[in-house]
Amino acid sequence: MGRFAHKDLLGVAQLSVEEINLILDTADSLKEISERDVKKVPTLRGKSIINFFYEPSTRTRTSFEVAAKRLSADTLSLSASSSSMVKGETLIDTARNLQAMNPDLIVLRHSSSGAPHLLARVMEAGVINAGDGINEHPTQALLDIFTIREKKGRIEGLHIAIIGDIAHSRVARSNIIGLTKMGARVTVSGPPTMMPLDVEKMGVRVEYDPRKAVEGKDVVMLLRIQLERQSKLLFPTVREYANFFGINGEVIKRAKEDVIVMHPGPMNRGVEIESEVADGPHSVILDQVANGVAVRMAILYLLIGGAKSDKVD
Ligand code: CP
């Protein structure tokens, strides 16, 4: 296994298949730390990590914080509303001030696509993209790919449907990039108004009927409607969306018998997913959350902790 030769993690697009496998294998070896009585190792002692979230988050923010603490790094959280950006300070000036405190990593979530890339250019510290606009959410895709590999034993050759608001979802984009790179066959489905132009150029098949999209799939990944990124409603009513694109137990029966159902959260029950599916036997939604800690531990470790061959105890 080679060393992870990146200062930043800005997108799945920047990662090779070997690097994705290195992250997944490292997460595999770190996962058991969360199952110990004492859930802490000294690997990142003395390192400091700033979580800087300009948009709301439950899973990503918490799991980065838990991951850092399990590796003994010092963490600090800053939100847009509690930072001096509300007084007009720019992102770059904010970044330079944070850099002056000499952190090792900044984890940034921002509503603008490309904000972490801008930050990475002016910071000596590493930058992790925790979701930027409609661009990428690389750690979510990596934990999704980890979960699929854990449940199915492989990625290559699997048939995967991603259903929902594809155009505005950074999770969809990162997963499409990552899953196709790893050799999966991806079908996307959703209303035509929520489908990116030329999405086929990303190596996916488009099937507008979600029932057909689910047919014979190994994995069904559901996404919420990203209302915060739509300037106007792109479907007549939420009830109509739920009637046509909401996935219930009957629709899931069209997939393979051992299908796994995924959702990055937050879920809108009764809209894109019915509770019988979210809480049903095929759901791995909470496994995704648990795996998010392991995958984020792996990313922190690879960026600022040394090579995988280093001993972790
Ligand atoms: N999946 C995800 O990014 O969830 P949060 O918005 O709660 O972090």
Short mmCIF file of N, CA and C in Angstrom, two decimals, residues 74-161:
data_model
loop_
_atom_site.label_atom_id
_atom_site.label_comp_id
_atom_site.label_asym_id
_atom_site.label_seq_id
_atom_site.Cartn_x
_atom_site.Cartn_y
_atom_site.Cartn_z
N ASP A 74 -7.19 17.14 18.62
CA ASP A 74 -7.98 18.22 19.23
C ASP A 74 -8.90 18.79 18.16
N THR A 75 -10.16 19.02 18.51
CA THR A 75 -11.11 19.53 17.51
C THR A 75 -11.78 20.80 18.00
N LEU A 76 -12.14 21.59 17.04
CA LEU A 76 -12.83 22.85 17.32
C LEU A 76 -13.87 23.04 16.23
N SER A 77 -15.08 23.44 16.61
CA SER A 77 -16.13 23.61 15.62
C SER A 77 -16.54 25.07 15.49
N LEU A 78 -16.72 25.48 14.24
CA LEU A 78 -17.09 26.86 13.94
C LEU A 78 -18.25 26.80 12.94
N SER A 79 -19.30 27.60 13.20
CA SER A 79 -20.40 27.64 12.23
C SER A 79 -20.45 29.03 11.61
N ALA A 80 -21.14 29.14 10.49
CA ALA A 80 -21.22 30.44 9.81
C ALA A 80 -21.79 31.49 10.74
N SER A 81 -22.85 31.12 11.46
CA SER A 81 -23.53 32.13 12.28
C SER A 81 -22.69 32.57 13.48
N SER A 82 -21.73 31.71 13.89
CA SER A 82 -20.90 32.10 15.04
C SER A 82 -19.54 32.64 14.61
N SER A 83 -19.31 32.76 13.29
CA SER A 83 -18.02 33.29 12.82
C SER A 83 -18.19 34.76 12.43
N SER A 84 -17.07 35.44 12.20
CA SER A 84 -17.13 36.86 11.82
C SER A 84 -17.49 37.05 10.36
N MET A 85 -17.83 35.98 9.66
CA MET A 85 -18.32 36.15 8.28
C MET A 85 -19.66 36.88 8.30
N VAL A 86 -20.42 36.75 9.41
CA VAL A 86 -21.68 37.51 9.49
C VAL A 86 -21.41 39.01 9.57
N LYS A 87 -20.16 39.39 9.90
CA LYS A 87 -19.81 40.83 9.94
C LYS A 87 -19.13 41.25 8.63
N GLY A 88 -19.10 40.37 7.64
CA GLY A 88 -18.59 40.75 6.33
C GLY A 88 -17.21 40.24 6.01
N GLU A 89 -16.58 39.46 6.89
CA GLU A 89 -15.24 38.94 6.59
C GLU A 89 -15.34 37.92 5.46
N THR A 90 -14.38 37.95 4.54
CA THR A 90 -14.44 37.03 3.41
C THR A 90 -13.97 35.64 3.83
N LEU A 91 -14.27 34.67 2.95
CA LEU A 91 -13.82 33.30 3.22
C LEU A 91 -12.30 33.24 3.27
N ILE A 92 -11.65 33.95 2.33
CA ILE A 92 -10.18 33.92 2.27
C ILE A 92 -9.57 34.54 3.54
N ASP A 93 -10.11 35.69 3.96
CA ASP A 93 -9.58 36.31 5.19
C ASP A 93 -9.83 35.42 6.40
N THR A 94 -11.00 34.81 6.43
CA THR A 94 -11.31 33.88 7.52
C THR A 94 -10.29 32.74 7.52
N ALA A 95 -10.02 32.21 6.33
CA ALA A 95 -9.07 31.10 6.20
C ALA A 95 -7.68 31.52 6.66
N ARG A 96 -7.25 32.72 6.27
CA ARG A 96 -5.90 33.17 6.65
C ARG A 96 -5.78 33.32 8.17
N ASN A 97 -6.86 33.77 8.79
CA ASN A 97 -6.85 33.91 10.25
C ASN A 97 -6.82 32.54 10.93
N LEU A 98 -7.56 31.60 10.36
CA LEU A 98 -7.53 30.25 10.93
C LEU A 98 -6.14 29.63 10.74
N GLN A 99 -5.54 29.89 9.57
CA GLN A 99 -4.21 29.35 9.28
C GLN A 99 -3.17 29.88 10.29
N ALA A 100 -3.36 31.15 10.70
CA ALA A 100 -2.42 31.77 11.65
C ALA A 100 -2.37 30.99 12.98
N MET A 101 -3.44 30.22 13.26
CA MET A 101 -3.46 29.41 14.49
C MET A 101 -2.84 28.03 14.27
N ASN A 102 -2.36 27.79 13.05
CA ASN A 102 -1.61 26.58 12.69
C ASN A 102 -2.34 25.26 12.94
N PRO A 103 -3.57 25.13 12.42
CA PRO A 103 -4.24 23.81 12.52
C PRO A 103 -3.62 22.84 11.52
N ASP A 104 -3.90 21.58 11.68
CA ASP A 104 -3.41 20.58 10.71
C ASP A 104 -4.42 20.35 9.59
N LEU A 105 -5.69 20.48 9.92
CA LEU A 105 -6.75 20.24 8.91
C LEU A 105 -7.93 21.17 9.15
N ILE A 106 -8.58 21.55 8.05
CA ILE A 106 -9.87 22.25 8.13
C ILE A 106 -10.88 21.37 7.39
N VAL A 107 -11.99 21.10 8.02
CA VAL A 107 -13.08 20.37 7.37
C VAL A 107 -14.14 21.41 7.03
N LEU A 108 -14.39 21.61 5.75
CA LEU A 108 -15.28 22.70 5.33
C LEU A 108 -16.52 22.18 4.62
N ARG A 109 -17.69 22.64 5.10
CA ARG A 109 -18.94 22.48 4.33
C ARG A 109 -19.38 23.88 3.92
N HIS A 110 -19.73 24.03 2.65
CA HIS A 110 -20.10 25.36 2.15
C HIS A 110 -21.17 25.23 1.07
N SER A 111 -22.03 26.23 0.98
CA SER A 111 -23.10 26.20 -0.02
C SER A 111 -22.60 26.48 -1.43
N SER A 112 -21.38 27.03 -1.55
CA SER A 112 -20.85 27.34 -2.89
C SER A 112 -19.95 26.23 -3.39
N SER A 113 -20.23 25.76 -4.61
CA SER A 113 -19.36 24.77 -5.24
C SER A 113 -17.97 25.39 -5.42
N GLY A 114 -16.94 24.68 -5.02
CA GLY A 114 -15.57 25.16 -5.22
C GLY A 114 -14.98 25.88 -4.01
N ALA A 115 -15.79 26.14 -2.97
CA ALA A 115 -15.26 26.86 -1.80
C ALA A 115 -14.08 26.11 -1.15
N PRO A 116 -14.14 24.78 -0.97
CA PRO A 116 -12.98 24.10 -0.37
C PRO A 116 -11.73 24.18 -1.25
N HIS A 117 -11.93 24.22 -2.57
CA HIS A 117 -10.79 24.30 -3.50
C HIS A 117 -10.10 25.65 -3.34
N LEU A 118 -10.91 26.70 -3.16
CA LEU A 118 -10.38 28.05 -2.94
C LEU A 118 -9.58 28.08 -1.63
N LEU A 119 -10.18 27.51 -0.60
CA LEU A 119 -9.53 27.47 0.71
C LEU A 119 -8.20 26.72 0.64
N ALA A 120 -8.21 25.61 -0.08
CA ALA A 120 -7.00 24.77 -0.16
C ALA A 120 -5.84 25.51 -0.80
N ARG A 121 -6.18 26.48 -1.68
CA ARG A 121 -5.11 27.23 -2.36
C ARG A 121 -4.40 28.19 -1.43
N VAL A 122 -5.10 28.66 -0.39
CA VAL A 122 -4.47 29.67 0.48
C VAL A 122 -4.04 29.11 1.84
N MET A 123 -4.37 27.84 2.10
CA MET A 123 -4.05 27.28 3.41
C MET A 123 -2.88 26.30 3.32
N GLU A 124 -2.01 26.40 4.30
CA GLU A 124 -0.98 25.37 4.43
C GLU A 124 -1.60 24.10 4.99
N ALA A 125 -2.58 24.27 5.87
CA ALA A 125 -3.27 23.11 6.45
C ALA A 125 -4.03 22.38 5.35
N GLY A 126 -4.24 21.10 5.55
CA GLY A 126 -5.05 20.33 4.62
C GLY A 126 -6.51 20.75 4.71
N VAL A 127 -7.23 20.58 3.60
CA VAL A 127 -8.66 20.92 3.57
C VAL A 127 -9.43 19.67 3.15
N ILE A 128 -10.48 19.37 3.92
CA ILE A 128 -11.38 18.27 3.54
C ILE A 128 -12.72 18.88 3.15
N ASN A 129 -13.20 18.48 1.98
CA ASN A 129 -14.50 18.93 1.51
C ASN A 129 -15.60 18.10 2.19
N ALA A 130 -16.39 18.77 3.02
CA ALA A 130 -17.51 18.08 3.70
C ALA A 130 -18.83 18.37 2.99
N GLY A 131 -18.74 18.72 1.71
CA GLY A 131 -19.92 19.04 0.90
C GLY A 131 -19.85 20.46 0.41
N ASP A 132 -19.71 20.66 -0.91
CA ASP A 132 -19.66 22.03 -1.46
C ASP A 132 -20.73 22.20 -2.54
N GLY A 133 -21.77 22.97 -2.20
CA GLY A 133 -22.83 23.26 -3.17
C GLY A 133 -23.35 22.01 -3.83
N ILE A 134 -23.43 22.05 -5.17
CA ILE A 134 -23.90 20.86 -5.89
C ILE A 134 -22.72 20.07 -6.47
N ASN A 135 -21.51 20.39 -6.01
CA ASN A 135 -20.34 19.77 -6.62
C ASN A 135 -20.05 18.36 -6.10
N GLU A 136 -19.48 18.27 -4.90
CA GLU A 136 -19.09 16.94 -4.39
C GLU A 136 -19.29 16.83 -2.89
N HIS A 137 -19.46 15.62 -2.42
CA HIS A 137 -19.48 15.29 -0.99
C HIS A 137 -18.66 14.00 -0.88
N PRO A 138 -17.33 14.14 -1.03
CA PRO A 138 -16.50 12.93 -1.20
C PRO A 138 -16.54 11.97 -0.03
N THR A 139 -16.58 12.48 1.22
CA THR A 139 -16.54 11.53 2.34
C THR A 139 -17.84 10.73 2.42
N GLN A 140 -18.96 11.33 1.97
CA GLN A 140 -20.22 10.59 1.94
C GLN A 140 -20.13 9.45 0.93
N ALA A 141 -19.61 9.77 -0.27
CA ALA A 141 -19.50 8.72 -1.29
C ALA A 141 -18.55 7.62 -0.84
N LEU A 142 -17.46 8.00 -0.18
CA LEU A 142 -16.50 6.99 0.26
C LEU A 142 -17.11 6.08 1.33
N LEU A 143 -17.93 6.65 2.22
CA LEU A 143 -18.56 5.80 3.24
C LEU A 143 -19.67 4.95 2.58
N ASP A 144 -20.29 5.47 1.54
CA ASP A 144 -21.29 4.67 0.81
C ASP A 144 -20.61 3.50 0.10
N ILE A 145 -19.49 3.79 -0.55
CA ILE A 145 -18.76 2.72 -1.27
C ILE A 145 -18.23 1.69 -0.26
N PHE A 146 -17.75 2.18 0.88
CA PHE A 146 -17.28 1.27 1.94
C PHE A 146 -18.41 0.34 2.39
N THR A 147 -19.60 0.92 2.58
CA THR A 147 -20.75 0.14 3.05
C THR A 147 -21.17 -0.89 2.00
N ILE A 148 -21.16 -0.48 0.74
CA ILE A 148 -21.52 -1.43 -0.33
C ILE A 148 -20.51 -2.58 -0.36
N ARG A 149 -19.22 -2.23 -0.28
CA ARG A 149 -18.18 -3.28 -0.31
C ARG A 149 -18.32 -4.22 0.88
N GLU A 150 -18.63 -3.64 2.05
CA GLU A 150 -18.80 -4.45 3.26
C GLU A 150 -19.97 -5.42 3.12
N LYS A 151 -21.06 -4.94 2.54
CA LYS A 151 -22.27 -5.78 2.45
C LYS A 151 -22.23 -6.75 1.27
N LYS A 152 -21.60 -6.33 0.18
CA LYS A 152 -21.64 -7.14 -1.05
C LYS A 152 -20.30 -7.80 -1.39
N GLY A 153 -19.25 -7.38 -0.68
CA GLY A 153 -17.94 -7.99 -0.90
C GLY A 153 -17.18 -7.45 -2.09
N ARG A 154 -17.78 -6.57 -2.85
CA ARG A 154 -17.13 -6.02 -4.05
C ARG A 154 -17.93 -4.81 -4.53
N ILE A 155 -17.35 -4.09 -5.47
CA ILE A 155 -18.05 -2.98 -6.13
C ILE A 155 -18.19 -3.31 -7.62
N GLU A 156 -17.11 -3.86 -8.17
CA GLU A 156 -17.06 -4.13 -9.61
C GLU A 156 -18.21 -5.05 -10.03
N GLY A 157 -18.91 -4.65 -11.07
CA GLY A 157 -19.97 -5.49 -11.64
C GLY A 157 -21.33 -5.34 -10.97
N LEU A 158 -21.40 -4.62 -9.84
CA LEU A 158 -22.70 -4.45 -9.19
C LEU A 158 -23.58 -3.51 -10.00
N HIS A 159 -24.90 -3.74 -9.91
CA HIS A 159 -25.87 -2.87 -10.58
C HIS A 159 -26.50 -1.97 -9.51
N ILE A 160 -26.34 -0.68 -9.68
CA ILE A 160 -26.74 0.27 -8.63
C ILE A 160 -27.68 1.31 -9.22
N ALA A 161 -28.81 1.55 -8.53
CA ALA A 161 -29.72 2.63 -8.94
C ALA A 161 -29.62 3.78 -7.94
#
